[in-house]
Rosetta silent file (secondary structure, phi, psi, omega in degrees, C-alpha in Angstrom):
SEQUENCE: MPTSEQWRGALSKADIAYTHIKNQLEQGALEPYQRVLAAPIAAELGVSGVPVREAIQRLAAEGLLQIVHNVGARVAVIDDHAYRAGMEALAVLDGTATSLAAGQLGAADLNKAEAINRSILSMLDDFDPALFEELNTQFHEVLYSACPNERILELARSEWKKFSSIRGPGAAVDRDRARESVEEHGELLE
SCORE:     score description
SCORE:     0.000 S_00000001
   1 L     0.000  135.208 -179.084 -105.689  -96.969  -10.483 S_00000001
   2 L   -66.291  146.625  176.887 -109.376  -96.201  -10.997 S_00000001
   3 L   -84.374  163.456  178.657 -110.303  -93.111  -12.946 S_00000001
   4 H   -63.951  -29.379  177.032 -112.572  -90.413  -11.559 S_00000001
   5 H   -64.759  -38.098  178.657 -115.172  -91.547  -14.108 S_00000001
   6 H   -65.025  -42.063 -178.726 -115.127  -95.029  -12.566 S_00000001
   7 H   -65.454  -38.068 -178.913 -115.635  -93.620   -9.081 S_00000001
   8 H   -83.043  -20.029 -175.533 -118.528  -91.442  -10.250 S_00000001
   9 L   -76.900 -163.509 -174.589 -119.941  -94.086  -12.584 S_00000001
  10 L   -78.625  -10.836 -177.439 -122.063  -97.108  -11.921 S_00000001
  11 L   -75.925  133.169  174.268 -119.182  -99.274  -10.716 S_00000001
  12 L   -79.868  168.408  177.436 -119.019  -99.955   -6.994 S_00000001
  13 H   -62.724  -35.725  177.308 -115.690 -100.018   -5.182 S_00000001
  14 H   -65.936  -38.031  177.403 -115.976 -103.817   -5.043 S_00000001
  15 H   -64.978  -40.378  179.425 -116.530 -103.889   -8.833 S_00000001
  16 H   -65.900  -43.549  177.971 -113.462 -101.735   -9.382 S_00000001
  17 H   -63.289  -43.042  178.195 -111.364 -103.973   -7.108 S_00000001
  18 H   -58.120  -49.792 -179.592 -112.730 -107.060   -8.881 S_00000001
  19 H   -61.893  -42.061 -179.974 -111.855 -105.644  -12.306 S_00000001
  20 H   -60.338  -50.858 -178.432 -108.408 -104.590  -11.104 S_00000001
  21 H   -66.568  -42.394 -179.272 -107.523 -108.024   -9.694 S_00000001
  22 H   -63.025  -40.710  176.648 -109.053 -109.873  -12.649 S_00000001
  23 H   -61.106  -41.083  178.228 -107.052 -107.740  -15.097 S_00000001
  24 H   -62.567  -40.361  177.677 -103.882 -108.586  -13.190 S_00000001
  25 H   -63.701  -46.307 -177.274 -104.758 -112.286  -13.434 S_00000001
  26 H   -67.175  -30.329  179.995 -105.501 -112.078  -17.153 S_00000001
  27 L   -86.829   -2.052  179.288 -102.274 -110.176  -17.838 S_00000001
  28 L    76.427   14.961  179.554 -100.206 -112.704  -15.912 S_00000001
  29 L   -71.876  -20.413  176.925  -99.082 -110.136  -13.344 S_00000001
  30 L  -111.195  128.789 -176.421 -100.036 -112.601  -10.606 S_00000001
  31 L   -86.644  156.075  174.556  -98.301 -115.982  -10.625 S_00000001
  32 L   -53.191  137.413 -179.466  -99.877 -119.359   -9.821 S_00000001
  33 L    73.050   -6.378 -178.891 -100.104 -119.867   -6.026 S_00000001
  34 L   -64.250  136.471  177.847  -99.186 -116.206   -5.372 S_00000001
  35 E   -69.703  144.224  177.398 -100.970 -114.741   -2.383 S_00000001
  36 L  -116.894  104.846 -173.807 -103.448 -111.966   -3.104 S_00000001
  37 L   -96.916  131.622 -176.478 -103.457 -109.601   -0.153 S_00000001
  38 H   -67.582  -41.540 -172.740 -106.340 -107.190    0.371 S_00000001
  39 H   -60.703  -49.918  179.604 -104.419 -104.454    2.201 S_00000001
  40 H   -63.726  -35.893  178.819 -101.893 -103.576   -0.539 S_00000001
  41 H   -67.432  -42.486  178.219 -104.616 -103.663   -3.202 S_00000001
  42 H   -59.904  -43.605  179.331 -106.865 -101.478   -1.069 S_00000001
  43 H   -63.811  -41.861 -179.920 -104.030  -98.979   -0.598 S_00000001
  44 H   -62.844  -39.512 -178.329 -103.278  -98.990   -4.328 S_00000001
  45 H   -87.240  -11.991 -179.542 -106.929  -98.343   -5.182 S_00000001
  46 L    73.292   36.216  179.309 -107.522  -95.904   -2.337 S_00000001
  47 L  -128.229  172.212  175.083 -110.354  -97.908   -0.791 S_00000001
  48 L   -77.591  173.719 -179.767 -110.898  -99.812    2.427 S_00000001
  49 H   -72.801  -20.070 -175.704 -110.221 -103.510    2.620 S_00000001
  50 H   -60.187  -52.947  179.999 -113.930 -104.429    2.582 S_00000001
  51 H   -65.058  -29.349  178.013 -114.559 -103.988   -1.168 S_00000001
  52 H   -69.470  -42.783  177.426 -111.273 -105.727   -1.964 S_00000001
  53 H   -63.837  -36.723  175.470 -112.223 -108.696    0.212 S_00000001
  54 H   -61.445  -43.306  179.827 -115.617 -108.778   -1.553 S_00000001
  55 H   -64.035  -40.723  178.965 -113.808 -108.840   -4.915 S_00000001
  56 H   -63.199  -42.997  178.127 -111.518 -111.623   -3.714 S_00000001
  57 H   -62.356  -40.469  179.098 -114.519 -113.686   -2.597 S_00000001
  58 H   -64.312  -43.839  178.647 -116.175 -113.157   -5.981 S_00000001
  59 H   -67.215  -32.764  175.862 -113.032 -114.228   -7.853 S_00000001
  60 H   -67.665  -39.859  178.168 -112.770 -117.272   -5.589 S_00000001
  61 H   -63.477  -29.370  178.332 -116.375 -118.188   -6.419 S_00000001
  62 L   -83.283   -8.316  179.065 -115.421 -118.004  -10.105 S_00000001
  63 L    88.193    6.347 -179.674 -112.464 -120.301   -9.501 S_00000001
  64 L   -84.680  -26.638  175.096 -109.791 -117.721  -10.329 S_00000001
  65 E  -123.885  158.002  174.490 -108.586 -117.481   -6.727 S_00000001
  66 E  -120.489  139.540  174.360 -108.506 -120.046   -3.949 S_00000001
  67 E  -100.507  117.754 -176.063 -109.140 -119.277   -0.306 S_00000001
  68 E  -111.788  127.844 -179.248 -106.787 -121.407    1.782 S_00000001
  69 L   -55.600  132.809  179.586 -107.294 -121.798    5.539 S_00000001
  70 L    65.456    8.704  176.896 -104.565 -119.966    7.509 S_00000001
  71 L  -122.285  -45.988 -176.942 -103.058 -118.652    4.257 S_00000001
  72 E   107.027 -155.947 -177.580 -105.705 -116.448    2.644 S_00000001
  73 E   -84.108  142.152  174.278 -106.380 -115.897   -1.016 S_00000001
  74 E  -145.638  160.466  179.542 -103.997 -117.108   -3.664 S_00000001
  75 E   -64.518  130.540 -176.130 -104.017 -117.454   -7.423 S_00000001
  76 L   -71.327  143.497  170.466 -105.791 -120.677   -8.341 S_00000001
  77 E  -131.961  130.489 -175.578 -104.019 -123.573   -9.964 S_00000001
  78 L  -104.236  152.874  179.723 -106.149 -126.458  -11.073 S_00000001
  79 L   -81.769  172.891 -177.282 -105.312 -130.140  -11.160 S_00000001
  80 H   -56.297  -43.630 -177.920 -105.357 -132.308  -14.284 S_00000001
  81 H   -63.072  -48.044 -179.684 -108.898 -133.564  -13.672 S_00000001
  82 H   -65.160  -37.876  178.637 -110.366 -130.088  -13.179 S_00000001
  83 H   -63.652  -46.390  179.744 -108.411 -128.766  -16.147 S_00000001
  84 H   -61.659  -44.450  178.919 -109.692 -131.556  -18.396 S_00000001
  85 H   -61.651  -42.516  178.557 -113.285 -131.047  -17.207 S_00000001
  86 H   -65.244  -41.294  179.359 -113.025 -127.320  -17.821 S_00000001
  87 H   -66.927  -35.031  176.186 -111.540 -127.797  -21.273 S_00000001
  88 H   -64.571  -43.136  177.845 -114.347 -130.218  -22.160 S_00000001
  89 H   -63.587  -42.222  178.089 -116.908 -127.628  -21.064 S_00000001
  90 H   -61.836  -40.699  179.666 -115.064 -124.958  -23.051 S_00000001
  91 H   -61.491  -40.832  179.211 -115.059 -127.204  -26.132 S_00000001
  92 H   -66.560  -47.893 -179.457 -118.839 -127.621  -25.889 S_00000001
  93 H   -63.685  -46.322 -179.534 -119.453 -123.894  -25.367 S_00000001
  94 H   -63.277  -44.516  179.860 -116.984 -122.841  -28.040 S_00000001
  95 H   -63.194  -41.884  179.270 -118.315 -125.406  -30.507 S_00000001
  96 H   -66.372  -46.499  179.651 -121.921 -124.396  -29.890 S_00000001
  97 H   -61.706  -41.997  179.581 -121.164 -120.676  -30.145 S_00000001
  98 H   -65.874  -42.202  178.960 -119.155 -121.232  -33.335 S_00000001
  99 H   -61.148  -44.360  179.543 -121.888 -123.397  -34.840 S_00000001
 100 H   -68.796  -29.312 -179.234 -124.527 -120.759  -34.101 S_00000001
 101 H   -80.886  -19.998 -171.325 -122.253 -118.015  -35.456 S_00000001
 102 H   -51.319  -43.287 -179.050 -121.417 -119.855  -38.698 S_00000001
 103 H   -70.759  -14.447 -178.363 -124.340 -118.401  -40.639 S_00000001
 104 H   -96.016  -13.026 -174.926 -123.400 -114.892  -39.516 S_00000001
 105 L   -78.759  137.365  177.255 -119.735 -115.026  -40.561 S_00000001
 106 L  -106.600  179.592 -179.502 -118.665 -113.217  -43.699 S_00000001
 107 H   -59.323  -37.611 -179.727 -115.621 -113.490  -45.925 S_00000001
 108 H   -62.925  -40.451  178.720 -113.804 -110.835  -43.876 S_00000001
 109 H   -63.466  -46.704 -178.846 -114.256 -112.893  -40.701 S_00000001
 110 H   -65.538  -38.499  176.752 -112.964 -116.060  -42.363 S_00000001
 111 H   -63.519  -40.327  178.609 -110.012 -114.181  -43.877 S_00000001
 112 H   -63.824  -44.941  178.859 -109.137 -112.774  -40.462 S_00000001
 113 H   -62.442  -41.383  178.008 -109.309 -116.256  -38.885 S_00000001
 114 H   -62.647  -40.951  178.708 -107.137 -117.669  -41.697 S_00000001
 115 H   -63.077  -41.290  177.739 -104.586 -114.895  -41.171 S_00000001
 116 H   -63.980  -42.913 -179.840 -104.420 -115.654  -37.455 S_00000001
 117 H   -63.727  -37.491  175.733 -103.990 -119.346  -38.190 S_00000001
 118 H   -64.274  -37.108  177.312 -101.127 -118.522  -40.605 S_00000001
 119 H   -62.639  -40.800  177.609  -99.537 -116.448  -37.815 S_00000001
 120 H   -62.786  -46.323 -179.387  -99.716 -119.458  -35.512 S_00000001
 121 H   -59.555  -41.234 -177.175  -98.152 -121.653  -38.196 S_00000001
 122 H   -69.917  -22.163 -178.501  -95.332 -119.179  -38.790 S_00000001
 123 L   -94.829    1.729 -176.137  -94.363 -119.058  -35.106 S_00000001
 124 L   -66.894  -33.476 -179.693  -94.154 -122.832  -34.626 S_00000001
 125 L   -67.616  -37.145  175.944  -90.434 -123.038  -35.446 S_00000001
 126 L  -112.084   68.797 -166.824  -89.643 -120.457  -32.782 S_00000001
 127 L   -65.974  129.981  176.622  -92.451 -121.619  -30.490 S_00000001
 128 L  -125.725  104.255 -176.405  -93.749 -119.224  -27.873 S_00000001
 129 H   -56.224  -38.453 -179.266  -96.523 -120.832  -25.746 S_00000001
 130 H   -66.825  -41.514  178.122  -97.874 -117.478  -24.551 S_00000001
 131 H   -66.738  -39.949  176.698  -98.098 -116.133  -28.099 S_00000001
 132 H   -58.199  -47.087 -178.368  -99.745 -119.353  -29.242 S_00000001
 133 H   -59.420  -43.586  179.801 -102.330 -119.026  -26.481 S_00000001
 134 H   -63.611  -47.278 -179.311 -103.048 -115.417  -27.427 S_00000001
 135 H   -67.057  -39.808  178.727 -103.378 -116.193  -31.153 S_00000001
 136 H   -61.917  -42.973  177.769 -105.443 -119.316  -30.517 S_00000001
 137 H   -62.200  -43.416  178.586 -107.840 -117.309  -28.358 S_00000001
 138 H   -61.891  -42.516  179.711 -108.094 -114.637  -31.078 S_00000001
 139 H   -56.411  -52.019 -177.746 -108.788 -117.287  -33.719 S_00000001
 140 H   -66.233  -37.807  178.392 -111.673 -118.763  -31.774 S_00000001
 141 H   -59.051  -41.560  178.549 -113.023 -115.323  -30.811 S_00000001
 142 H   -58.943  -42.824 -174.959 -113.301 -114.407  -34.496 S_00000001
 143 H   -75.323  -36.823 -175.914 -115.339 -117.527  -35.181 S_00000001
 144 H   -97.910   -7.838 -174.294 -117.730 -117.465  -32.246 S_00000001
 145 L   -64.780  -20.006  178.701 -118.120 -113.692  -31.752 S_00000001
 146 L   -89.343    9.304 -179.627 -121.065 -113.552  -34.175 S_00000001
 147 L   -58.219  124.257 -178.460 -123.043 -116.044  -32.067 S_00000001
 148 L   -76.219  -13.686  179.172 -126.609 -114.718  -31.875 S_00000001
 149 L   -90.528  102.790 -173.798 -127.244 -116.386  -28.497 S_00000001
 150 H   -61.171  -35.310 -178.569 -125.880 -113.815  -26.058 S_00000001
 151 H   -68.209  -45.071  178.075 -125.886 -116.184  -23.079 S_00000001
 152 H   -63.375  -41.419  178.376 -123.853 -118.874  -24.861 S_00000001
 153 H   -61.136  -43.900  178.418 -121.489 -116.179  -26.131 S_00000001
 154 H   -61.558  -44.519  179.586 -121.087 -114.801  -22.598 S_00000001
 155 H   -65.170  -42.087  179.101 -120.385 -118.275  -21.192 S_00000001
 156 H   -62.201  -46.813  179.818 -117.867 -119.095  -23.934 S_00000001
 157 H   -62.930  -39.226  179.269 -116.005 -115.816  -23.389 S_00000001
 158 H   -62.635  -44.135  179.208 -116.039 -116.341  -19.640 S_00000001
 159 H   -66.655  -40.388  177.477 -114.524 -119.820  -19.965 S_00000001
 160 H   -60.199  -45.133  179.648 -111.869 -118.602  -22.405 S_00000001
 161 H   -63.768  -41.782  179.917 -110.886 -115.850  -19.962 S_00000001
 162 H   -59.073  -46.317 -176.771 -110.885 -118.268  -17.057 S_00000001
 163 H   -77.298  -15.120  172.747 -108.566 -120.665  -18.811 S_00000001
 164 H   -82.390  -17.670 -178.838 -106.254 -117.905  -19.938 S_00000001
 165 H   -95.962  -31.005 -175.977 -105.939 -116.860  -16.279 S_00000001
 166 L   -99.863  137.961  176.963 -105.669 -120.246  -14.585 S_00000001
 167 E  -119.600  145.607  176.483 -102.759 -122.556  -15.081 S_00000001
 168 L  -146.531  179.068 -178.278 -102.533 -126.201  -14.221 S_00000001
 169 L   -58.396  -31.982 -178.640 -100.394 -129.197  -15.080 S_00000001
 170 L   -88.957    1.562 -172.386 -102.371 -129.797  -18.273 S_00000001
 171 L   -79.682  -25.871 -175.618 -102.309 -126.176  -19.372 S_00000001
 172 L   -68.362  128.507  177.545  -98.934 -126.092  -21.060 S_00000001
 173 L  -102.294  131.084  177.306  -99.201 -126.356  -24.828 S_00000001
 174 L  -101.190  173.803 -176.884  -96.244 -127.769  -26.673 S_00000001
 175 H   -58.005  -41.803 -178.659  -95.209 -127.291  -30.289 S_00000001
 176 H   -64.290  -43.299  178.998  -96.750 -130.604  -31.411 S_00000001
 177 H   -66.813  -36.896  178.016 -100.130 -129.793  -29.892 S_00000001
 178 H   -63.909  -39.917  178.699  -99.972 -126.305  -31.398 S_00000001
 179 H   -63.837  -41.546  175.881  -99.281 -127.818  -34.818 S_00000001
 180 H   -60.994  -38.978  178.953 -102.322 -130.100  -34.395 S_00000001
 181 H   -61.971  -41.931  178.910 -104.378 -127.023  -33.493 S_00000001
 182 H   -59.339  -42.850  178.721 -103.338 -125.298  -36.713 S_00000001
 183 H   -65.127  -43.536  177.519 -104.526 -128.356  -38.672 S_00000001
 184 H   -62.245  -39.259  177.483 -107.800 -128.464  -36.704 S_00000001
 185 H   -61.146  -43.536  178.154 -108.292 -124.760  -37.345 S_00000001
 186 H   -59.786  -42.962  178.578 -107.836 -125.364  -41.075 S_00000001
 187 H   -64.631  -40.736  179.831 -110.444 -128.128  -41.011 S_00000001
 188 H   -63.137  -41.780 -179.705 -112.814 -125.897  -39.072 S_00000001
 189 H   -66.081  -34.165  177.319 -112.428 -123.091  -41.602 S_00000001
 190 L   -65.480    0.000    0.000 -113.193 -125.464  -44.471 S_00000001
């Protein structure tokens, strides 16, 4: 529910609805293919349906929701091709942001990234894909967050958030791929 500060602040009702729905997507409260209905969200937020529909359209433009004829909005699920293309774009953005940030990183940053990578390694025997995803995202965030190019940093963060919200057939990470990631992380830190 929006706070009184949000209502009085610079955020429009559509911005508040957008943030609300996006947070639900990022937290996994909305499942793949689940319908996203404007009326219940509007009632929950205490607004009319117009700003909620605007937020839904905005999230659809970002690829987080899909608008399906005669169905309405639903949580987006991407196919293998789109997932692969998105991951390739993320790799370029993440790699560029990390490369630009490298000169800005200090020992504390590298120690934090190493600690996260050790956490990933320690959970491989009792593998939890959601925890891996969270730790992997944190690892990369530590490395690219010092990127001096704000636009590249914004794009990298946006893609990371998008891929943490959208699931597709290629999205599931298994233990073997996670183990490879730990090794790649080690090489990157060196």
